[in-house]
XYZ file of N, CA and C in Angstrom:
831
model
N 96.344 117.822 80.606
C 95.335 117.381 81.563
C 95.194 118.435 82.647
N 93.988 119.022 82.741
C 93.765 120.114 83.698
C 93.087 119.649 84.986
N 92.190 118.694 84.881
C 91.477 118.210 86.063
C 91.276 116.707 85.931
N 91.516 115.990 87.021
C 91.390 114.534 86.995
C 90.869 114.066 88.352
N 89.623 113.619 88.372
C 89.001 113.096 89.588
C 88.699 111.623 89.377
N 89.275 110.768 90.215
C 89.067 109.326 90.101
C 88.672 108.775 91.462
N 87.541 108.077 91.527
C 87.056 107.566 92.804
C 88.004 106.537 93.403
N 88.726 105.787 92.552
C 89.617 104.773 93.095
C 90.893 105.368 93.694
N 91.062 106.688 93.600
C 92.196 107.353 94.232
C 91.811 107.993 95.563
N 90.521 107.935 95.931
C 90.074 108.484 97.209
C 90.572 107.591 98.334
N 91.162 108.196 99.341
C 91.706 107.445 100.469
C 91.093 107.942 101.777
N 91.185 107.102 102.784
C 90.767 107.495 104.126
C 89.281 107.449 104.375
N 88.493 106.907 103.437
C 87.049 106.836 103.615
C 86.579 105.385 103.533
N 85.614 105.042 104.360
C 84.976 103.743 104.266
C 83.742 103.858 103.375
N 83.287 102.744 102.864
C 82.127 102.759 101.982
C 80.913 103.317 102.707
N 80.250 104.285 102.078
C 79.099 104.936 102.672
C 79.421 106.265 103.320
N 80.707 106.624 103.389
C 81.108 107.880 104.016
C 80.843 109.063 103.090
N 80.520 110.211 103.663
C 80.283 111.424 102.896
C 81.599 111.999 102.396
N 81.555 112.613 101.210
C 82.753 113.180 100.592
C 82.662 114.697 100.629
N 83.594 115.320 101.330
C 83.655 116.779 101.361
C 84.621 117.316 100.317
N 85.596 116.487 99.920
C 86.604 116.938 98.963
C 87.054 115.767 98.102
N 86.947 115.945 96.764
C 87.419 114.931 95.807
C 88.659 115.514 95.154
N 89.815 114.976 95.530
C 91.086 115.572 95.137
C 91.330 115.477 93.634
N 91.944 116.534 93.092
C 92.342 116.599 91.688
C 93.708 115.947 91.538
N 93.774 114.874 90.745
C 95.021 114.132 90.564
C 95.950 114.763 89.538
N 95.496 115.803 88.835
C 96.311 116.407 87.782
C 97.446 117.260 88.336
N 97.347 117.627 89.612
C 98.346 118.509 90.209
C 98.011 119.980 90.072
N 96.853 120.296 89.476
C 96.472 121.699 89.270
C 95.584 122.264 90.372
N 95.256 121.441 91.360
C 94.527 121.940 92.512
C 93.048 122.150 92.313
N 92.459 121.543 91.277
C 91.028 121.720 91.026
C 90.206 120.687 91.792
N 90.377 120.651 93.105
C 89.614 119.712 93.926
C 88.125 120.050 93.856
N 87.295 119.018 93.760
C 85.843 119.208 93.781
C 85.373 119.071 95.226
N 84.657 120.067 95.723
C 84.339 120.084 97.147
C 82.879 120.430 97.408
N 82.465 120.172 98.653
C 81.124 120.501 99.113
C 81.212 120.860 100.602
N 80.911 122.120 100.939
C 81.022 122.565 102.321
C 79.785 122.229 103.134
N 78.647 122.034 102.481
C 77.405 121.720 103.173
C 77.321 120.213 103.415
N 77.374 119.825 104.669
C 77.384 118.406 104.995
C 76.161 117.655 104.519
N 75.020 118.331 104.430
C 73.789 117.667 104.001
C 73.746 117.411 102.505
N 74.651 118.046 101.747
C 74.629 117.904 100.292
C 75.839 117.153 99.754
N 76.559 116.508 100.632
C 77.744 115.766 100.192
C 77.363 114.399 99.623
N 77.938 114.035 98.465
C 77.726 112.681 97.940
C 78.489 111.676 98.797
N 78.318 110.408 98.513
C 78.944 109.369 99.318
C 79.912 108.531 98.500
N 80.916 108.019 99.182
C 81.902 107.108 98.605
C 81.372 105.682 98.758
N 81.232 104.974 97.636
C 80.727 103.601 97.662
C 81.747 102.697 96.984
N 82.194 101.671 97.666
C 83.227 100.778 97.132
C 82.619 99.677 96.271
N 83.460 99.115 95.395
C 83.130 97.895 94.646
C 81.812 97.994 93.893
N 81.715 98.992 92.998
C 80.470 99.205 92.255
C 80.637 98.922 90.767
N 81.600 99.573 90.127
C 81.789 99.412 88.691
C 83.064 98.618 88.441
N 82.911 97.410 87.963
C 84.056 96.542 87.658
C 84.957 96.371 88.879
N 84.351 96.325 90.060
C 85.092 96.169 91.299
C 85.681 97.448 91.840
N 85.433 98.571 91.169
C 86.021 99.847 91.565
C 84.980 100.742 92.232
N 85.422 101.697 93.052
C 84.482 102.557 93.774
C 83.921 103.668 92.896
N 82.890 104.334 93.421
C 82.250 105.462 92.744
C 81.951 106.547 93.771
N 81.620 107.721 93.258
C 81.038 108.778 94.071
C 79.546 108.791 93.751
N 78.706 108.554 94.770
C 77.270 108.395 94.546
C 76.518 109.682 94.886
N 75.733 110.140 93.927
C 74.945 111.363 94.083
C 73.478 111.009 94.274
N 72.843 111.642 95.247
C 71.438 111.399 95.567
C 70.652 112.672 95.268
N 69.775 112.602 94.275
C 69.008 113.780 93.888
C 68.091 114.247 95.011
N 67.610 113.317 95.841
C 66.668 113.675 96.900
C 67.298 114.591 97.940
N 68.611 114.488 98.119
C 69.302 115.342 99.092
C 70.208 116.368 98.410
N 69.977 116.573 97.116
C 70.663 117.638 96.357
C 72.184 117.556 96.471
N 72.710 116.350 96.257
C 74.164 116.164 96.297
C 74.845 116.806 95.089
N 75.976 117.451 95.318
C 76.822 117.922 94.222
C 78.201 118.274 94.749
N 79.165 118.356 93.848
C 80.518 118.825 94.135
C 80.863 119.899 93.119
N 81.628 120.900 93.537
C 81.970 122.016 92.653
C 83.473 122.264 92.665
N 83.980 122.739 91.521
C 85.399 123.088 91.420
C 85.561 124.218 90.416
N 86.668 124.947 90.511
C 86.915 126.083 89.626
C 86.999 125.627 88.181
N 86.335 126.375 87.283
C 86.336 126.024 85.861
C 87.774 126.003 85.340
N 88.245 124.856 84.803
C 89.636 124.744 84.362
C 89.869 125.039 82.882
N 88.820 125.150 82.077
C 88.961 125.333 80.626
C 87.966 126.379 80.142
N 88.250 126.945 78.958
C 87.335 127.934 78.389
C 87.347 127.961 76.865
N 88.386 127.458 76.248
C 88.545 127.541 74.797
C 88.362 126.156 74.175
N 89.455 125.531 73.765
C 89.392 124.138 73.335
C 89.372 123.243 74.573
N 88.616 122.152 74.509
C 88.666 121.204 75.621
C 88.115 119.854 75.196
N 88.448 118.847 76.004
C 87.866 117.516 75.884
C 87.559 117.033 77.293
N 86.312 116.633 77.527
C 85.860 116.194 78.844
C 85.436 114.734 78.761
N 85.968 113.920 79.675
C 85.591 112.516 79.791
C 84.886 112.324 81.135
N 83.774 111.582 81.130
C 83.043 111.320 82.373
C 82.521 109.888 82.364
N 82.966 109.084 83.330
C 82.457 107.724 83.507
C 81.360 107.784 84.563
N 80.150 107.360 84.205
C 79.011 107.466 85.106
C 78.139 106.217 85.017
N 77.204 106.126 85.973
C 76.223 105.037 85.978
C 74.955 105.577 86.621
N 73.797 105.316 86.017
C 72.544 105.818 86.568
C 71.392 104.965 86.074
N 70.318 104.940 86.842
C 69.107 104.253 86.422
C 68.004 105.233 86.070
N 68.280 106.522 86.181
C 67.307 107.523 85.772
C 68.008 108.854 85.549
N 67.401 109.681 84.718
C 67.900 111.024 84.509
C 66.891 112.021 85.035
N 66.841 113.171 84.383
C 65.898 114.204 84.803
C 65.445 114.998 83.592
N 64.141 115.292 83.537
C 63.613 116.213 82.546
C 63.675 115.689 81.119
N 63.409 116.596 80.204
C 63.457 116.284 78.779
C 63.814 117.545 78.020
N 64.199 117.375 76.779
C 64.570 118.516 75.961
C 65.702 118.169 75.028
N 66.417 119.191 74.584
C 67.504 118.977 73.624
C 68.734 119.806 73.960
N 68.753 120.457 75.138
C 69.878 121.307 75.508
C 70.462 120.880 76.847
N 71.704 121.214 77.056
C 72.512 120.714 78.164
C 72.074 121.225 79.532
N 71.184 122.200 79.593
C 70.727 122.735 80.877
C 69.332 122.240 81.240
N 68.812 121.251 80.506
C 67.455 120.778 80.742
C 67.400 119.424 81.438
N 68.541 118.773 81.662
C 68.565 117.460 82.283
C 69.400 117.454 83.543
N 69.595 116.271 84.107
C 70.413 116.109 85.308
C 71.878 116.332 84.958
N 72.514 117.255 85.648
C 73.891 117.608 85.314
C 74.878 116.496 85.618
N 75.811 116.292 84.714
C 76.939 115.380 84.934
C 78.175 116.222 85.239
N 78.804 116.784 84.189
C 79.844 117.805 84.356
C 79.262 119.061 83.736
N 78.940 120.067 84.548
C 78.072 121.117 84.053
C 78.506 122.507 84.491
N 78.420 123.460 83.525
C 78.745 124.851 83.790
C 77.644 125.801 83.382
N 76.403 125.337 83.391
C 75.266 126.160 82.977
C 75.151 127.438 83.811
N 74.951 128.557 83.119
C 74.656 129.842 83.744
C 73.348 130.351 83.142
N 72.471 130.896 83.960
C 71.158 131.343 83.486
C 71.296 132.374 82.368
N 70.403 132.278 81.385
C 70.411 133.193 80.255
C 71.289 132.686 79.129
N 71.219 133.381 78.008
C 72.034 133.018 76.851
C 73.400 133.650 77.028
N 74.377 132.842 77.392
C 75.720 133.349 77.677
C 76.746 132.282 77.333
N 78.010 132.587 77.494
C 79.088 131.701 77.070
C 79.361 130.650 78.134
N 78.483 129.642 78.199
C 78.634 128.561 79.160
C 78.659 127.227 78.422
N 78.669 126.133 79.161
C 78.697 124.803 78.538
C 78.345 123.758 79.583
N 78.047 122.533 79.109
C 77.756 121.480 80.063
C 77.284 120.194 79.427
N 77.070 119.202 80.283
C 76.557 117.897 79.874
C 75.450 117.491 80.840
N 74.516 116.651 80.364
C 73.422 116.224 81.237
C 72.854 114.892 80.760
N 71.988 114.319 81.617
C 71.295 113.057 81.352
C 69.802 113.293 81.517
N 69.015 112.931 80.477
C 67.574 113.125 80.521
C 66.857 111.885 81.086
N 65.565 112.061 81.395
C 64.757 110.986 81.967
C 64.741 109.749 81.077
N 64.738 109.935 79.767
C 64.705 108.796 78.841
C 66.077 108.192 78.581
N 67.093 108.694 79.271
C 68.433 108.143 79.116
C 69.256 108.760 78.009
N 68.745 109.822 77.379
C 69.550 110.545 76.400
C 70.656 111.327 77.101
N 71.822 111.357 76.473
C 72.928 112.190 76.935
C 73.018 113.418 76.055
N 73.423 114.543 76.643
C 73.460 115.802 75.922
C 74.714 116.567 76.307
N 75.349 117.202 75.316
C 76.513 118.054 75.551
C 76.394 119.265 74.650
N 76.663 120.455 75.206
C 76.517 121.643 74.389
C 77.183 122.870 74.975
N 77.094 123.959 74.207
C 77.669 125.245 74.590
C 76.635 126.345 74.399
N 76.905 127.519 75.006
C 75.958 128.614 74.961
C 76.385 129.767 74.079
N 75.421 130.649 73.812
C 75.631 131.885 73.047
C 76.234 131.658 71.654
N 75.431 131.035 70.757
C 74.055 130.563 70.922
C 73.991 129.194 71.603
N 72.818 128.852 72.148
C 72.648 127.572 72.819
C 72.479 126.461 71.782
N 73.467 125.569 71.730
C 73.425 124.426 70.813
C 73.885 123.191 71.570
N 73.511 122.017 71.081
C 73.901 120.780 71.753
C 73.792 119.602 70.806
N 74.460 118.523 71.186
C 74.353 117.232 70.507
C 73.707 116.261 71.488
N 72.759 115.472 71.004
C 72.036 114.524 71.847
C 72.223 113.100 71.343
N 72.330 112.174 72.281
C 72.453 110.765 71.942
C 71.073 110.136 71.785
N 71.053 108.878 71.420
C 69.829 108.083 71.489
C 69.493 107.862 72.965
N 68.259 107.503 73.305
C 67.908 107.213 74.703
C 68.492 105.889 75.174
N 68.409 105.650 76.491
C 68.753 104.340 77.024
C 70.008 104.273 77.862
N 70.704 105.389 78.069
C 71.946 105.341 78.842
C 71.708 105.525 80.343
N 70.467 105.306 80.768
C 70.114 105.235 82.189
C 69.767 103.800 82.560
N 70.523 102.867 82.015
C 70.250 101.435 82.177
C 70.984 100.806 83.349
N 71.619 101.620 84.197
C 72.324 101.087 85.356
C 73.686 100.508 85.050
N 74.108 100.591 83.800
C 75.431 100.093 83.410
C 76.395 101.269 83.289
N 77.697 101.028 83.412
C 78.659 102.127 83.274
C 78.751 102.605 81.827
N 78.890 103.910 81.665
C 79.039 104.507 80.345
C 80.085 105.616 80.400
N 80.680 105.874 79.258
C 81.670 106.938 79.131
C 81.138 107.992 78.185
N 80.952 109.213 78.694
C 80.581 110.364 77.886
C 81.848 111.160 77.579
N 82.037 111.503 76.299
C 83.170 112.337 75.885
C 82.646 113.538 75.115
N 83.041 114.729 75.543
C 82.550 115.997 74.996
C 83.768 116.804 74.545
N 83.835 117.072 73.226
C 84.987 117.808 72.671
C 84.521 119.109 72.037
N 85.289 120.186 72.267
C 84.953 121.486 71.696
C 86.170 122.118 71.047
N 85.979 122.660 69.819
C 87.038 123.361 69.083
C 86.618 124.826 68.984
N 87.336 125.709 69.659
C 86.915 127.105 69.745
C 86.911 127.806 68.388
N 87.941 127.598 67.571
C 88.093 128.361 66.332
C 86.928 128.179 65.377
N 86.315 127.007 65.383
C 85.195 126.718 64.487
C 83.860 126.632 65.215
N 83.895 126.551 66.544
C 82.670 126.354 67.310
C 82.170 124.921 67.301
N 82.927 124.004 66.734
C 82.491 122.606 66.632
C 82.436 121.944 67.996
N 81.349 121.231 68.253
C 81.255 120.394 69.447
C 80.888 118.978 69.015
N 81.562 118.002 69.622
C 81.375 116.592 69.285
C 80.988 115.820 70.534
N 80.115 114.856 70.375
C 79.718 113.976 71.471
C 80.025 112.534 71.093
N 80.702 111.849 72.012
C 80.985 110.420 71.880
C 80.426 109.722 73.120
N 79.910 108.507 72.949
C 79.445 107.707 74.076
C 80.015 106.304 73.937
N 80.677 105.849 74.977
C 81.308 104.526 74.986
C 82.244 104.349 73.797
N 82.940 105.428 73.423
C 83.931 105.377 72.353
C 83.368 105.560 70.963
N 82.046 105.593 70.821
C 81.435 105.733 69.499
C 81.016 107.178 69.251
N 81.249 107.653 68.037
C 80.857 109.009 67.666
C 79.333 109.092 67.576
N 78.746 110.081 68.285
C 77.292 110.262 68.295
C 76.863 111.328 67.305
N 77.545 112.474 67.321
C 77.172 113.542 66.422
C 77.965 114.801 66.699
N 77.751 115.793 65.837
C 78.495 117.044 65.915
C 77.574 118.192 65.534
N 77.836 119.369 66.090
C 77.129 120.572 65.684
C 78.071 121.756 65.845
N 77.612 122.929 65.454
C 78.456 124.120 65.504
C 77.815 125.172 66.395
N 78.599 125.656 67.342
C 78.146 126.703 68.241
C 78.986 127.952 68.076
N 79.029 128.785 69.113
C 79.780 130.022 69.079
C 81.276 129.789 69.143
N 82.032 130.850 68.835
C 83.494 130.760 68.813
C 84.136 131.619 69.898
N 83.356 132.054 70.875
C 83.899 132.849 71.974
C 84.453 131.943 73.069
N 85.338 132.502 73.888
C 85.797 131.787 75.073
C 84.611 131.573 76.012
N 84.495 130.378 76.570
C 83.353 130.022 77.412
C 83.684 130.340 78.870
N 83.638 131.618 79.195
C 84.088 132.103 80.502
C 82.956 132.405 81.476
N 81.705 132.165 81.079
C 80.586 132.540 81.952
C 80.606 131.798 83.293
N 80.771 130.484 83.317
C 80.764 129.836 84.632
C 82.098 130.025 85.358
N 82.035 130.438 86.627
C 83.245 130.500 87.441
C 83.638 129.126 87.939
N 82.656 128.234 87.996
C 82.921 126.890 88.485
C 82.160 125.883 87.643
N 82.571 124.638 87.735
C 81.831 123.517 87.168
C 81.296 122.676 88.312
N 80.194 121.997 88.057
C 79.542 121.199 89.090
C 79.413 119.757 88.609
N 79.682 118.827 89.496
C 79.450 117.401 89.254
C 78.156 117.006 89.948
N 77.251 116.360 89.204
C 76.044 115.831 89.802
C 74.854 116.763 89.819
N 74.922 117.886 89.103
C 73.794 118.819 89.037
C 74.089 119.853 87.964
N 73.076 120.660 87.645
C 73.328 121.862 86.859
C 74.154 122.820 87.708
N 74.984 123.645 87.084
C 75.796 124.591 87.829
C 74.927 125.595 88.590
N 73.681 125.782 88.138
C 72.738 126.656 88.826
C 72.097 125.972 90.033
N 72.559 124.748 90.332
C 72.119 123.959 91.495
C 70.649 123.590 91.429
N 70.281 123.092 90.240
C 68.991 122.448 90.023
C 69.270 121.167 89.231
N 68.235 120.362 88.987
C 68.350 119.169 88.141
C 69.488 118.255 88.617
N 69.318 117.721 89.831
C 70.365 116.907 90.447
C 70.366 115.488 89.883
N 71.547 114.903 89.861
C 71.751 113.547 89.339
C 71.453 112.519 90.410
N 70.787 111.460 90.017
C 70.643 110.278 90.862
C 71.481 109.179 90.219
N 72.694 108.985 90.716
C 73.579 108.004 90.089
C 75.000 108.162 90.567
N 75.917 107.514 89.851
C 77.317 107.438 90.254
C 78.224 108.075 89.206
N 79.278 108.708 89.676
C 80.366 109.153 88.814
C 81.643 108.517 89.334
N 82.360 107.829 88.453
C 83.566 107.108 88.859
C 84.831 107.871 88.507
N 84.814 108.604 87.393
C 86.051 109.292 86.979
C 85.708 110.420 86.013
N 86.436 111.531 86.147
C 86.306 112.682 85.250
C 87.706 113.148 84.876
N 87.944 113.332 83.579
C 89.216 113.878 83.094
C 88.900 115.025 82.137
N 89.534 116.176 82.362
C 89.297 117.362 81.538
C 90.622 117.845 80.981
N 90.708 117.940 79.655
C 91.909 118.406 78.955
C 91.641 119.783 78.360
N 92.670 120.625 78.321
C 92.497 121.975 77.753
C 92.877 122.010 76.283
N 92.503 120.955 75.569
C 92.698 120.896 74.116
C 91.631 119.988 73.519
N 91.351 120.204 72.248
C 90.457 119.306 71.519
C 91.309 118.131 71.043
N 91.296 117.059 71.790
C 92.213 115.952 71.527
C 92.020 115.380 70.124
N 93.126 115.035 69.502
C 93.075 114.350 68.209
C 92.415 112.991 68.391
N 91.979 112.397 67.303
C 91.326 111.089 67.402
C 92.215 110.039 68.066
N 93.511 109.930 67.700
C 94.344 108.941 68.392
C 94.467 109.206 69.891
N 94.634 110.489 70.272
C 94.744 110.811 71.696
C 93.428 110.534 72.424
N 92.318 110.931 71.804
C 91.019 110.695 72.432
C 90.749 109.204 72.580
N 91.063 108.438 71.543
C 90.862 106.992 71.606
C 91.722 106.353 72.684
N 92.945 106.867 72.863
C 93.831 106.314 73.872
C 93.256 106.519 75.271
N 92.767 107.737 75.548
C 92.181 108.008 76.863
C 90.887 107.218 77.040
N 90.021 107.269 76.032
C 88.742 106.575 76.123
C 88.937 105.068 76.264
N 89.850 104.510 75.481
C 90.082 103.079 75.551
C 90.553 102.645 76.927
N 91.423 103.459 77.538
C 91.896 103.137 78.878
C 90.774 103.144 79.899
N 89.905 104.145 79.826
C 88.782 104.233 80.768
C 87.770 103.121 80.538
N 87.500 102.811 79.271
C 86.533 101.755 78.958
C 87.010 100.399 79.456
N 88.288 100.130 79.281
C 88.831 98.852 79.759
C 88.871 98.818 81.283
N 89.243 99.930 81.895
C 89.330 100.013 83.363
C 87.997 99.704 84.013
N 86.919 100.255 83.464
C 85.603 100.120 84.085
C 84.720 99.053 83.435
N 85.285 98.292 82.497
C 84.530 97.211 81.874
C 83.312 97.702 81.125
N 83.449 98.833 80.433
C 82.315 99.423 79.719
C 82.008 98.603 78.465
N 80.742 98.224 78.270
C 80.393 97.447 77.077
C 80.776 98.176 75.794
N 81.100 97.408 74.777
C 81.477 97.956 73.469
C 82.707 98.844 73.554
N 83.587 98.514 74.499
C 84.782 99.333 74.682
C 85.675 99.290 73.453
N 86.430 100.365 73.273
C 87.424 100.406 72.203
C 88.407 99.261 72.404
N 88.699 98.458 71.369
C 89.625 97.341 71.549
C 91.000 97.822 72.010
N 91.707 97.004 72.807
C 93.059 97.374 73.222
C 93.956 97.599 72.008
N 94.939 98.460 72.162
C 95.873 98.710 71.071
C 96.681 97.452 70.779
N 97.026 97.201 69.514
C 97.826 96.014 69.187
C 99.234 96.124 69.735
N 99.817 94.988 70.040
C 101.195 94.956 70.538
C 102.148 95.372 69.430
N 103.091 96.271 69.724
C 104.100 96.621 68.702
C 104.858 95.366 68.261
N 105.248 95.338 67.006
C 105.947 94.168 66.471
C 107.352 94.550 66.007
N 108.133 93.554 65.756
C 109.452 93.761 65.158
C 110.473 94.422 66.064
N 110.360 94.239 67.380
C 111.337 94.849 68.287
C 112.725 94.271 68.017
N 113.692 95.166 67.812
C 115.063 94.730 67.513
C 116.048 95.645 68.228
N 117.182 95.079 68.616
C 118.228 95.859 69.268
C 119.543 95.717 68.533
N 120.226 96.850 68.302
C 121.531 96.849 67.642
C 122.573 97.360 68.635
N 123.565 96.542 68.985
C 124.549 96.970 69.981
C 125.468 98.059 69.423
N 125.844 98.978 70.321
C 126.775 100.039 69.961
C 127.784 100.226 71.072
N 128.367 101.411 71.172
C 129.367 101.700 72.188
C 128.668 101.951 73.527
N 128.611 100.951 74.372
C 127.950 101.024 75.676
C 126.485 101.440 75.537
N 125.857 101.068 74.440
C 124.462 101.429 74.193
C 123.827 100.401 73.282
N 122.516 100.374 73.281
C 121.747 99.532 72.372
C 120.705 100.404 71.698
N 120.684 100.393 70.380
C 119.684 101.149 69.630
C 118.485 100.245 69.377
N 117.327 100.631 69.929
C 116.118 99.828 69.799
C 115.206 100.395 68.725
N 114.529 99.520 68.025
C 113.536 99.948 67.032
C 112.405 98.937 67.015
N 111.235 99.400 66.564
C 110.076 98.521 66.466
C 109.074 99.122 65.504
N 108.114 98.307 65.094
C 107.028 98.783 64.241
C 105.891 99.272 65.138
N 105.401 100.460 64.839
C 104.383 101.080 65.683
C 103.098 100.263 65.683
N 102.412 100.275 66.838
C 101.080 99.698 66.919
C 100.060 100.740 66.500
N 99.104 100.362 65.687
C 98.118 101.312 65.187
C 97.361 101.982 66.333
N 97.331 103.320 66.311
C 96.607 104.080 67.326
C 97.428 104.468 68.526
N 98.642 103.929 68.653
C 99.481 104.271 69.798
C 100.001 105.695 69.661
N 100.013 106.423 70.780
C 100.471 107.810 70.791
C 101.874 107.911 71.377
N 102.147 107.151 72.432
C 103.456 107.192 73.089
C 103.892 105.769 73.436
N 105.167 105.644 73.781
C 105.730 104.370 74.254
C 106.564 104.631 75.493
N 106.577 103.674 76.397
C 107.415 103.751 77.586
C 108.282 102.500 77.629
N 109.573 102.709 77.870
C 110.557 101.625 77.816
C 111.008 101.248 79.222
N 110.959 99.946 79.540
C 111.396 99.441 80.836
C 112.460 98.364 80.613
N 113.285 98.125 81.612
C 114.271 97.042 81.501
C 114.423 96.323 82.837
N 114.941 95.087 82.766
C 115.211 94.301 83.954
C 116.219 93.219 83.603
N 117.090 92.840 84.546
C 117.985 91.698 84.297
C 117.235 90.369 84.310
N 115.965 90.373 84.769
C 115.167 89.161 84.814
C 113.904 89.353 83.989
N 113.544 88.346 83.211
C 112.404 88.513 82.309
C 111.096 88.631 83.080
N 111.078 88.254 84.358
C 109.881 88.392 85.169
C 109.887 89.677 86.005
N 110.937 90.497 85.867
C 111.020 91.751 86.620
C 111.695 91.560 87.967
N 111.702 92.603 88.799
C 111.027 93.898 88.616
C 111.675 94.744 87.506
N 110.889 95.660 86.925
C 111.336 96.468 85.809
C 111.577 97.910 86.241
N 112.572 98.526 85.600
C 112.904 99.930 85.826
C 112.631 100.716 84.561
N 111.942 101.856 84.684
C 111.665 102.669 83.498
C 112.945 103.345 83.010
N 113.187 103.254 81.703
C 114.368 103.867 81.087
C 114.036 105.174 80.374
N 112.955 105.180 79.624
C 112.630 106.356 78.829
C 111.175 106.300 78.428
N 110.619 107.482 78.076
C 109.257 107.555 77.542
C 109.299 108.258 76.195
């Protein structure tokens, strides 16, 4: 995990306050910031499933920028909500930017956008290719866009609300053209978003299907996104075998689970202490 921006982790702001800095929770220091007070988005509480959002206003050219954290393989997750997009077309630099690294000309860049008809688009440059969704994702409801890129093959995949939308093949070069990525606009500071972004997570790998489903499922459940990936099944067959001052635990894996975390307590109601992951 290279960059993680979550609106529900913003502290010290009241609803309606301008945001100059959206802290990166990954620990890598990729804070998204805006030095121009007139172009700062606002923090709005209790919007998506009771959780806050960062609200972007296209009329005042709101955006936040941060240093580009990936260039080769990556997976980008973005939870957003909007009632309108911008423009039309079939490429990632023609609509309202969501998480965007567009650089003018045919070069090694990448990005995502939302069109006026509600189509979502994700793509890479040199050559310019993209995958587009069906229209309608400007319906004012929360949605999760997932954009995955595999450098060795040039494959790019688009998922929306956990469902696979499509795939295409682009270039196999490192995507180093943008020095920064922008939230809420094209990186060239045009095509501004009118809507909300609640959370962005960027990984420096093309996540496997189980890993991608785990992240997507968590975000979909957190924000109450329609058609969310069902929760993972509870592991079954938990058993403990006593040994020398130890207990050997075993269980049957739950389908789709990637990791497990073990907690214990002398009381079945807790509090619980983590033992191992």
